[in-house]
Coordinates of C-alpha atoms in Angstrom, one line a residue:
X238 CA -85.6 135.3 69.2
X239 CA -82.6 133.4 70.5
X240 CA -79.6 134.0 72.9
X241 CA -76.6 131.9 72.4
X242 CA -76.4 132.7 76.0
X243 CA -79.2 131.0 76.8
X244 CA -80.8 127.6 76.0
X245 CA -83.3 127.4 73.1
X246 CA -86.8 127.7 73.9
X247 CA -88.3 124.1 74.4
X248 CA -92.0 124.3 72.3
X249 CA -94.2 121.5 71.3
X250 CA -96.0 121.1 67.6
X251 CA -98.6 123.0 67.1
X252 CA -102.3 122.6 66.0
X253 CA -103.1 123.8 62.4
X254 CA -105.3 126.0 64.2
X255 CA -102.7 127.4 66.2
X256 CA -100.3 128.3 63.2
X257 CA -99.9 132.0 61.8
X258 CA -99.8 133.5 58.6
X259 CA -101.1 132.4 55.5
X260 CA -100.9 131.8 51.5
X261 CA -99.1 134.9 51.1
X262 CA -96.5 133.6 53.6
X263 CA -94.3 130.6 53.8
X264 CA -95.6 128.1 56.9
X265 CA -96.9 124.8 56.4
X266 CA -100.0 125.2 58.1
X267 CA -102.2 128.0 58.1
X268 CA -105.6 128.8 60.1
X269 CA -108.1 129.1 57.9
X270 CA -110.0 132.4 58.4
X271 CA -113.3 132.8 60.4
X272 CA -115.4 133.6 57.1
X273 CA -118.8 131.8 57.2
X274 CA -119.3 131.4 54.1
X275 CA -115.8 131.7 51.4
X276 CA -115.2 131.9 53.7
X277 CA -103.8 130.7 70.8
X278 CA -102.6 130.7 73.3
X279 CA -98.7 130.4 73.2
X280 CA -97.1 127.1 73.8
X281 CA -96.9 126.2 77.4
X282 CA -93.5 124.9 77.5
X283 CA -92.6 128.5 75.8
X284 CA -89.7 130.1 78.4
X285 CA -88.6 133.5 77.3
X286 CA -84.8 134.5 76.6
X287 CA -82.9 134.7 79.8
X288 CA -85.4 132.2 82.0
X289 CA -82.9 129.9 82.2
X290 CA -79.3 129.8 82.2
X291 CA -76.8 127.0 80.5
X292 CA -77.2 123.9 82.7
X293 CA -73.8 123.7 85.2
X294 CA -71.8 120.5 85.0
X295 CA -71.9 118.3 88.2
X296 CA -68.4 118.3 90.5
X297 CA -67.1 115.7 91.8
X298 CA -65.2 115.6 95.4
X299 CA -62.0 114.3 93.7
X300 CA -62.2 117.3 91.0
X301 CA -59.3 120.0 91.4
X302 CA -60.5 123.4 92.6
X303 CA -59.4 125.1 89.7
X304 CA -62.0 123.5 87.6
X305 CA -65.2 124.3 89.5
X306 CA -67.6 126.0 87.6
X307 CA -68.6 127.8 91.1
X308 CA -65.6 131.0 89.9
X309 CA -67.9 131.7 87.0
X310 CA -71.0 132.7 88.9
X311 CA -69.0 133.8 92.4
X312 CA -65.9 135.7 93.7
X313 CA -63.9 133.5 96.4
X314 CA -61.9 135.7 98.8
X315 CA -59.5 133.3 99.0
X316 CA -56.3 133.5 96.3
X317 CA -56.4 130.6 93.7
X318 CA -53.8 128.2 95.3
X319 CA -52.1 127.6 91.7
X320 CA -50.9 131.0 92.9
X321 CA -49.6 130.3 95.3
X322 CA -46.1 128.6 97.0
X323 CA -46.2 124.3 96.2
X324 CA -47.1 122.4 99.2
X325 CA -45.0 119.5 99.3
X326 CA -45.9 116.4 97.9
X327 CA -46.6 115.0 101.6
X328 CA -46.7 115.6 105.2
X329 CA -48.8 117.3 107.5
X330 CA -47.9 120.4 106.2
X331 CA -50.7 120.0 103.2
X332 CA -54.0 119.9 105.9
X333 CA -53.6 124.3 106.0
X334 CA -53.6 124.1 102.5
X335 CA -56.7 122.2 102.2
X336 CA -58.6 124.3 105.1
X337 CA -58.3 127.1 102.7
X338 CA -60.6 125.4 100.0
X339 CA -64.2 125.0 100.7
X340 CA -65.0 121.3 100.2
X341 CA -67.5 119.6 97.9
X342 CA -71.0 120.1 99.8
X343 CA -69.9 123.8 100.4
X344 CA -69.3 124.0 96.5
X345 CA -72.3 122.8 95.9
X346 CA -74.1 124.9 97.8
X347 CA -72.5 128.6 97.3
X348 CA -74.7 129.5 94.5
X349 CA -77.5 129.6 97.2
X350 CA -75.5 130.7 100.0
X351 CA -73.8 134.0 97.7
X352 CA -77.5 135.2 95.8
X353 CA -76.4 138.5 97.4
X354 CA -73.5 138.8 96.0
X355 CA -73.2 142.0 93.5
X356 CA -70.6 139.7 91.7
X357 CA -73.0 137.2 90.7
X358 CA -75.4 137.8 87.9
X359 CA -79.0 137.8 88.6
X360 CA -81.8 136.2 86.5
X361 CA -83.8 138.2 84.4
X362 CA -87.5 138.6 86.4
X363 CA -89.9 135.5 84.0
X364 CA -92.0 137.4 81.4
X365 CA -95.4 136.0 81.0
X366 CA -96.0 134.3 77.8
X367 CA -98.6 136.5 76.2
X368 CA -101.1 134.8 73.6
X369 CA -100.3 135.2 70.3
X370 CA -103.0 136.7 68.7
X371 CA -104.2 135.1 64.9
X372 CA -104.4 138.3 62.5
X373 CA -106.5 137.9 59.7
X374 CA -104.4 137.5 55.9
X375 CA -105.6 139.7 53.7
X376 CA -104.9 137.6 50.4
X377 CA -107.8 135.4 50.1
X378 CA -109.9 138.6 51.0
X379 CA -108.6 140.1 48.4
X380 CA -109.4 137.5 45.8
X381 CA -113.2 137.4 47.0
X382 CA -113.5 140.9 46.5
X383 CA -112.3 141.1 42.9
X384 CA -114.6 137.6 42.5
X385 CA -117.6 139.2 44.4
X386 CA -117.6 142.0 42.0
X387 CA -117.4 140.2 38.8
X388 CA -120.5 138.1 39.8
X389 CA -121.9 140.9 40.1
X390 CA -121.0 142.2 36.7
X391 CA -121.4 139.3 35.3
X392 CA -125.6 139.2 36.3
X393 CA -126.1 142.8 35.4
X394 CA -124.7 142.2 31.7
X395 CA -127.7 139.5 30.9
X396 CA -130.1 142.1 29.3
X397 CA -127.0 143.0 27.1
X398 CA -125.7 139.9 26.0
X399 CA -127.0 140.4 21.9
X400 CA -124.3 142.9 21.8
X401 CA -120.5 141.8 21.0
X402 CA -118.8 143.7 23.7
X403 CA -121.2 142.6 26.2
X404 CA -120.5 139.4 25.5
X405 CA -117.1 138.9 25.0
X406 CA -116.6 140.4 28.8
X407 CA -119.4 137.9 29.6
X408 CA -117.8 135.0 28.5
X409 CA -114.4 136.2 29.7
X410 CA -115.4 136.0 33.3
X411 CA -117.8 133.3 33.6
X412 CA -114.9 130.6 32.1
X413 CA -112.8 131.5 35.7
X414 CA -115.0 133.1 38.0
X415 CA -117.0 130.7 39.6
X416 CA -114.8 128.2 39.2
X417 CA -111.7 130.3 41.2
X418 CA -114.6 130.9 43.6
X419 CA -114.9 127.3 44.6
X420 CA -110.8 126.4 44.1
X421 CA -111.0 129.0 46.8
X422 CA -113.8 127.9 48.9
X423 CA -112.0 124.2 48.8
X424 CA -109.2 125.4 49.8
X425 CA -110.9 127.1 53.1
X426 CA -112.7 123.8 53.8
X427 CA -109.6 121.5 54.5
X428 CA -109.7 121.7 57.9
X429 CA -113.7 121.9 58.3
X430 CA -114.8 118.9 60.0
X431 CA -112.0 119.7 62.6
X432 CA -114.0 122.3 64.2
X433 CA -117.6 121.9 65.9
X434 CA -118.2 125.5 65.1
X435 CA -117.8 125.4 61.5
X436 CA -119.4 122.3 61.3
X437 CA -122.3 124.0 63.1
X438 CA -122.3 126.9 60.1
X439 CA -123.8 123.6 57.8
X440 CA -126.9 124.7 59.2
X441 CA -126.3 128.6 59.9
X442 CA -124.6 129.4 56.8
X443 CA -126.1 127.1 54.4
X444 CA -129.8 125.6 55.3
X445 CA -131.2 128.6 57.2
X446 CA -130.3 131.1 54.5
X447 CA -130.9 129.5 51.6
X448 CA -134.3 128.7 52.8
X449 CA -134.9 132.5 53.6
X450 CA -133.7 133.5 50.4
X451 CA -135.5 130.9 48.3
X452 CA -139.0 132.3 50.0
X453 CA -137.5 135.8 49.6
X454 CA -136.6 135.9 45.7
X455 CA -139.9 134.1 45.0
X456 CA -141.9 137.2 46.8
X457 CA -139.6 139.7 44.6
X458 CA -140.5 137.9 41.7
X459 CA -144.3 138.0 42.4
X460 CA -143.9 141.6 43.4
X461 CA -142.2 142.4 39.6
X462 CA -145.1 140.7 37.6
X463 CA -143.8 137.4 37.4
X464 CA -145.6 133.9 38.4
X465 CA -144.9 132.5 42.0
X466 CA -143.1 129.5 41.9
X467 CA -140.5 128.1 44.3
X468 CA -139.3 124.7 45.0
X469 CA -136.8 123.9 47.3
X470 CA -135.1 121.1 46.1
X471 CA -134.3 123.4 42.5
X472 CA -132.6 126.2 43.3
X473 CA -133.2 129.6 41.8
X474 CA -130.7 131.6 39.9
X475 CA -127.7 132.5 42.1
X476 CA -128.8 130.2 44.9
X477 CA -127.3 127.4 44.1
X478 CA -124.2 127.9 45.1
X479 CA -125.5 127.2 48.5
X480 CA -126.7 123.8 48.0
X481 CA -123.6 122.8 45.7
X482 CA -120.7 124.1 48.7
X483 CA -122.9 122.4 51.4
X484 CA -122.9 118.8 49.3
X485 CA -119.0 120.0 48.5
X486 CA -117.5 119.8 51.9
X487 CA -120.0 116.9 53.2
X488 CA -118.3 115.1 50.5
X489 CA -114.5 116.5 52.3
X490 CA -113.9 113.3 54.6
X491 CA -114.0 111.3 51.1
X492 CA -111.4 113.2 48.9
X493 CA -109.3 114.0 51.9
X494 CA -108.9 109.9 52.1
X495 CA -108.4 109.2 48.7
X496 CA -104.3 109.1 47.2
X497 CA -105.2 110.9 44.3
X498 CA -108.2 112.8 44.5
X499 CA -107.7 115.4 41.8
X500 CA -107.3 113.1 39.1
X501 CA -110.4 110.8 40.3
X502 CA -112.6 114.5 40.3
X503 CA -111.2 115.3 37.1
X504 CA -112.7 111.7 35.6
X505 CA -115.8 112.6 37.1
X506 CA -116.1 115.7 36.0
X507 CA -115.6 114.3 32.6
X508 CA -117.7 111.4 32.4
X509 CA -120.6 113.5 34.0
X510 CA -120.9 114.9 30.7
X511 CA -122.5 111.9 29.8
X512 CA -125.7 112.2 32.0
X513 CA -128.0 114.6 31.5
X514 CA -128.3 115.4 35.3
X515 CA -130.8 117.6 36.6
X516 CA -130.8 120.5 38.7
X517 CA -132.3 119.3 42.2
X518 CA -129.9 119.9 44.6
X519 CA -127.7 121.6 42.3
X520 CA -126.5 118.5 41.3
X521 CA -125.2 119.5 37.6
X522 CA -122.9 122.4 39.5
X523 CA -121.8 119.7 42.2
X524 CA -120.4 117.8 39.5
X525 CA -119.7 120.2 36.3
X526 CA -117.2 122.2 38.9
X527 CA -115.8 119.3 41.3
X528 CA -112.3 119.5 40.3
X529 CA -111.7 122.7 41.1
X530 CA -113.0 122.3 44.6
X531 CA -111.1 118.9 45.2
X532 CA -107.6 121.4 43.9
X533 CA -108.4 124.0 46.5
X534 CA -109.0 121.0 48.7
X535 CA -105.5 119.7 48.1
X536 CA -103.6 123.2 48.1
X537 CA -101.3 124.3 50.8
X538 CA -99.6 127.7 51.4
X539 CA -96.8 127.1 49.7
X540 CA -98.7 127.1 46.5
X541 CA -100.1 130.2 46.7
X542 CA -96.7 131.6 47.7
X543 CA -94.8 129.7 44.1
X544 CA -97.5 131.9 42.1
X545 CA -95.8 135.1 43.7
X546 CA -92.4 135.3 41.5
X547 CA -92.2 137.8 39.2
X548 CA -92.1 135.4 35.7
X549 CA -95.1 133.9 37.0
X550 CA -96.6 137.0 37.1
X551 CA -95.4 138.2 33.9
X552 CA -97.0 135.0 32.8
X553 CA -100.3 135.2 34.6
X554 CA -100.7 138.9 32.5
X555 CA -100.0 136.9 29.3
X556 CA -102.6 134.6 30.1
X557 CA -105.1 137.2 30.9
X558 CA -104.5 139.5 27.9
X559 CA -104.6 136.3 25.9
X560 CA -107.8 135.1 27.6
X561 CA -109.4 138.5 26.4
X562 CA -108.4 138.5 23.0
X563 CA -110.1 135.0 22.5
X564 CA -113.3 136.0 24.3
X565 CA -113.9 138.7 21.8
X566 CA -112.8 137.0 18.6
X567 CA -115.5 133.7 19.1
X568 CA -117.8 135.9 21.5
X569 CA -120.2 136.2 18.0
X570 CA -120.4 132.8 17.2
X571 CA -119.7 130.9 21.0
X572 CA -122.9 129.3 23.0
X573 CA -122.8 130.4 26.6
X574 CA -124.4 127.1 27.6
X575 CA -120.9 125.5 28.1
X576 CA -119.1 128.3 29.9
X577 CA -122.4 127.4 33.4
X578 CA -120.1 123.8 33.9
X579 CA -123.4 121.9 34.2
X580 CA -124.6 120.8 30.8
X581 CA -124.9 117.3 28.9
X582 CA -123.3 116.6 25.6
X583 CA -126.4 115.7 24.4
X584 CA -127.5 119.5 25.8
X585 CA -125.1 120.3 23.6
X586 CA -125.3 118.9 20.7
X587 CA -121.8 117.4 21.3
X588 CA -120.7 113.7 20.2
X589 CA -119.1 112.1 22.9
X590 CA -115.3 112.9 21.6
X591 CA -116.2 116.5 20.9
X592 CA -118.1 117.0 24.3
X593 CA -114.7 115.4 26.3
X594 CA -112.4 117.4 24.6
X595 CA -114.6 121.1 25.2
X596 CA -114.7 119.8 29.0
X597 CA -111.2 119.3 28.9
X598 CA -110.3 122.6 27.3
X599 CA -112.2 124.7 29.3
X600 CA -110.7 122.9 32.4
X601 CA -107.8 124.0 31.4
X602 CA -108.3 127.3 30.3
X603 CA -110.2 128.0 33.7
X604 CA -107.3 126.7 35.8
X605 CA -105.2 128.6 33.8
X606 CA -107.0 131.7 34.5
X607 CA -107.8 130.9 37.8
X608 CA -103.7 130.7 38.8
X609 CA -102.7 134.0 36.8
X610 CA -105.8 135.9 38.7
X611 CA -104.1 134.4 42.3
X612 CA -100.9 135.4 40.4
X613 CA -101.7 139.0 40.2
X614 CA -104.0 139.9 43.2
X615 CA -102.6 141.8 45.6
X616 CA -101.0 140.0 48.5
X617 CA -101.2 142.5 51.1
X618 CA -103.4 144.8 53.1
X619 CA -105.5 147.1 50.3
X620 CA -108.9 149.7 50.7
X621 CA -111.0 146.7 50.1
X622 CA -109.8 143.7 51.9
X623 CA -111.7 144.6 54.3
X624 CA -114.7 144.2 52.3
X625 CA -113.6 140.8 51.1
X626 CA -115.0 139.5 54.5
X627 CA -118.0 139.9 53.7
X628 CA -119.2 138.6 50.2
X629 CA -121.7 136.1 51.6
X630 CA -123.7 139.6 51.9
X631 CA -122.8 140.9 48.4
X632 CA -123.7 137.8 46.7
X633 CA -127.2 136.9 48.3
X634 CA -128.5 140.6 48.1
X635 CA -126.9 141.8 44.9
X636 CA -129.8 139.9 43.3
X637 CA -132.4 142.1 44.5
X638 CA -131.4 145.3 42.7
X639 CA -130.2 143.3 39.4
X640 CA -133.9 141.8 39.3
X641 CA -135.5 145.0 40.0
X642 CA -133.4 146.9 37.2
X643 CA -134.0 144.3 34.5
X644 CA -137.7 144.5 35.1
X645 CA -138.0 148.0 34.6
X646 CA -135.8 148.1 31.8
X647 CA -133.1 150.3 33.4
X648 CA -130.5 147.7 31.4
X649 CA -132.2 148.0 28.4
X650 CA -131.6 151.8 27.1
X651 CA -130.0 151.4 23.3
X652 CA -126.8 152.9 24.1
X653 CA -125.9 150.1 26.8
X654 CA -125.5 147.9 23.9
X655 CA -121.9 148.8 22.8
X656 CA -118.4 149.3 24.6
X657 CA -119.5 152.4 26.3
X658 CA -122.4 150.6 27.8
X659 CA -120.4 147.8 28.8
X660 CA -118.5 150.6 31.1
X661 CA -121.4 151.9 32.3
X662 CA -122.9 148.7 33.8
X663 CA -119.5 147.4 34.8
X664 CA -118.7 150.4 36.6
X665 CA -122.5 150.7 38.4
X666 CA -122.3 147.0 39.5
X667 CA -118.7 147.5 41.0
X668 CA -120.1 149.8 43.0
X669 CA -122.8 148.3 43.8
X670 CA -120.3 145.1 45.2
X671 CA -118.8 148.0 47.4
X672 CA -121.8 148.6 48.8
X673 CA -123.4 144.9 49.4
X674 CA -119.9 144.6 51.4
X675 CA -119.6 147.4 53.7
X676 CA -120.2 146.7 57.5
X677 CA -122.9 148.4 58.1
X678 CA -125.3 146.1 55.2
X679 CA -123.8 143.4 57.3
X680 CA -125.4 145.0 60.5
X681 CA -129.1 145.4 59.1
X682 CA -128.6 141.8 57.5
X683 CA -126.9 139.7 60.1
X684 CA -129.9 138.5 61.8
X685 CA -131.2 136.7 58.4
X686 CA -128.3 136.0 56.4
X687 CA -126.0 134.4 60.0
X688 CA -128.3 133.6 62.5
X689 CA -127.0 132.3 65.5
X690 CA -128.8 129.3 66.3
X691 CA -126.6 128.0 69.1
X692 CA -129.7 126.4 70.9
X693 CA -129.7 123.9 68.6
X694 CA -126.5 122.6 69.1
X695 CA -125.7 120.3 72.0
X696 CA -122.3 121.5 73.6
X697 CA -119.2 119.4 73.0
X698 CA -117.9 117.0 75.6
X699 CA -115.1 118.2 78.0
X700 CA -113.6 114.7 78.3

């Protein structure tokens, strides 16, 4: 706050990591939040109100007395001469006159020489300047909540996919999902490489636990019947989101020096289409869903905050309801192969024209999708932003349970193949995401899923 008493507070610019607030609010920078995986002290030349008073203009010796500044901050006993009877112009008679008025260096120094004076107005005692503390902004929590739970929907509705309804819903979330998922996990890594810790989480986050759960899901899948097969370098089922948002932000540095990055993605999205690129290293997810990363990359705040005026909105539930209406009018007839963003045209079927064009659509219809969801998530604090911190959790573990029910047919039962069915499993795998994200799954998981593995880091240089 400011006095106009007072001289403004004198600050210097600010870190990104030192800025508040986020895409719900207007700043230009924004910390991004401590989440592993989608995942200050106040300025020192702060002074608080009343630390410092308006600066006094010098006097000069030849000044008249009536225009020291000294009568604003102390009471003279001595009657302002102006008052007073004129001295003549000259003569000796002027010396009393001039013994009555303090001179220059006895100006100067009353301030001092009056501090006990009850007519003078004391400083106000200097208030420490506390650290502003970074709270959290619930937004982008939010948004990996409703996400976390739709992958999860998404998986559990596989055994049901022969019926209409199961995959009309199907189709409706996989052509945004995944793809708002990384927009979002772009947007998180802009400042990445300017931190030693996150950099650190390459390992921690991303090698160590998708090493673990590679050797994990291929016990489960020995353990259900099936054959034992695992090879690192081709990811299995849901892990290859690891691999593709590790190879994602390695690849930051480049797009972050490039003029214009989204278009340059968006031409390599499409010409991918051409290659029939394999799997190792999730290379056909790195590509197929690029541009959306290199968007998120690009975002700032103030993006988020256009998508919250009220036509936009209004919009964004027009898009949805539209979205919906199309999913169950081709959901009979539609491949799903298109909808994973990794396949060739020669995958599918596709002459090179047709293939370019059903890229481009579907980039477009995911975007569009992607901004009305942001559009109409709730931007402040709700019952499960809290479990939006934790989805790394949900979506390693949620795989478990999904395998283990398709294997002994719980998914299968003939009257899960209709509307009411669709309910049932969407409901069950909702709250099954509430679950996977609550604190304490994070407490008996922590030690696998986030190790801390700080002895293998050397410490950064104090220099």
């Amino acid at each position: 706050m400011s006095d106009t008493r007072f001289s403004p507070p004198v600050t210097t610019p600010r870190s990104p990591e030192e800025e508040t607030g986020g895409p719900a609010q207007t700043g230009a920078r924004w910390p991004l939040p401590e989440e592993a995986f989608w995942s200050e002290e106040a300025d020192p030349h702060w002074m608080a109100p009343g630390e410092l008073t308006e600066p006094q203009p010098a006097i000069k010796d030849d000044e008249p007395p009536a225009k020291a500044p000294a009568k604003a901050l102390t009471k003279s006993p001595a009657k302002n001469p102006a008052k007073g009877p004129k001295a003549p112009a000259k003569g000796p008679a002027k010396a009393p006159a001039a013994a009555d008025e303090p001179s220059a260096q006895e100006r100067r120094q009353r301030p001092e020489a009056t501090a006990d004076d009850p007519a003078q107005p004391q400083p106000e005692p200097k208030q420490e300047a506390q650290p502003a503390r970074r709270k959290r902004d619930p937004y982008l929590d939010n948004v990996k909540f409703v996400l976390i739970a739709l992958v999860v929907v998404g998986h559990s509705l596989v055994p049901t996919l022969s019926a209409d309804s199961s995959r009309a819903l199907y189709i409706f979330i996989y052509t945004f999902h995944m793809p708002l998922f990384v927009l979002i996990s772009g947007y998180l890594s802009r400042n990445f490489w300017n931190s030693n810790a996150k950099t650190n989480k390459l390992v921690d986050t991303f090698l160590v636990p998708y090493v673990i759960v590679e050797v994990g899901y291929a016990l489960l899948r020995v353990s259900v019947g099936q054959k034992w097969s695992l090879t690192i370098i081709d990811p299995a089922w849901l892990n290859w989101y690891l691999l593709a948002l590790l190879f994602w932000r390695l690849s930051t540095p480049v797009w972050k020096r490039m003029k214009y990055p989204v278009p340059v993605a968006i031409v390599v999205y499409l010409l991918s289409g051409f290659s029939q690129i394999e799997g190792d290293f999730s290379m056909d997810r790195f590509f197929g869903l690029m541009p959306f990363f290199v968007i998120g990359l690009v975002m700032q705040p103030e993006h988020f905050e256009m998508l919250n005026r009220r036509w936009i909105k209004i919009l964004g539930v027009l898009t949805i309801l539209g979205a919906a209406g199309v999913a169950i009018f081709v959901a009979p007839q539609a491949k799903l192969s298109p909808f994973y963003f990794k396949a060739s045209f020669q995958d599918l079927h596709l002459s090179w024209y047709m293939g370019l064009g059903l890229r481009a659509g579907l980039l477009v219809c995911a975007l569009a999708m992607c901004f009305a969801v942001l559009a109409l998530v709730p931007r402040g604090e709700t019952w499960f932003s809290d479990l939006g911190t934790r989805t790394l959790y949900c979506y390693l573990l949620h795989g478990i349970p999904v395998l283990v029910a398709k294997e002994m047919g719980w998914l299968e039962f003939p009257w899960l193949f209709g509307p009411l069915g669709v309910l049932a499993i969407a409901s069950s795998a909702f709250a099954l995401a509430i679950i996977l994200c609550l604190p304490e799954t994070r407490t008996v998981f922590k030690w696998v899923l986030e190790p801390r593995l700080t002895w293998l880091y050397r410490r950064p240089s104090r220099s």
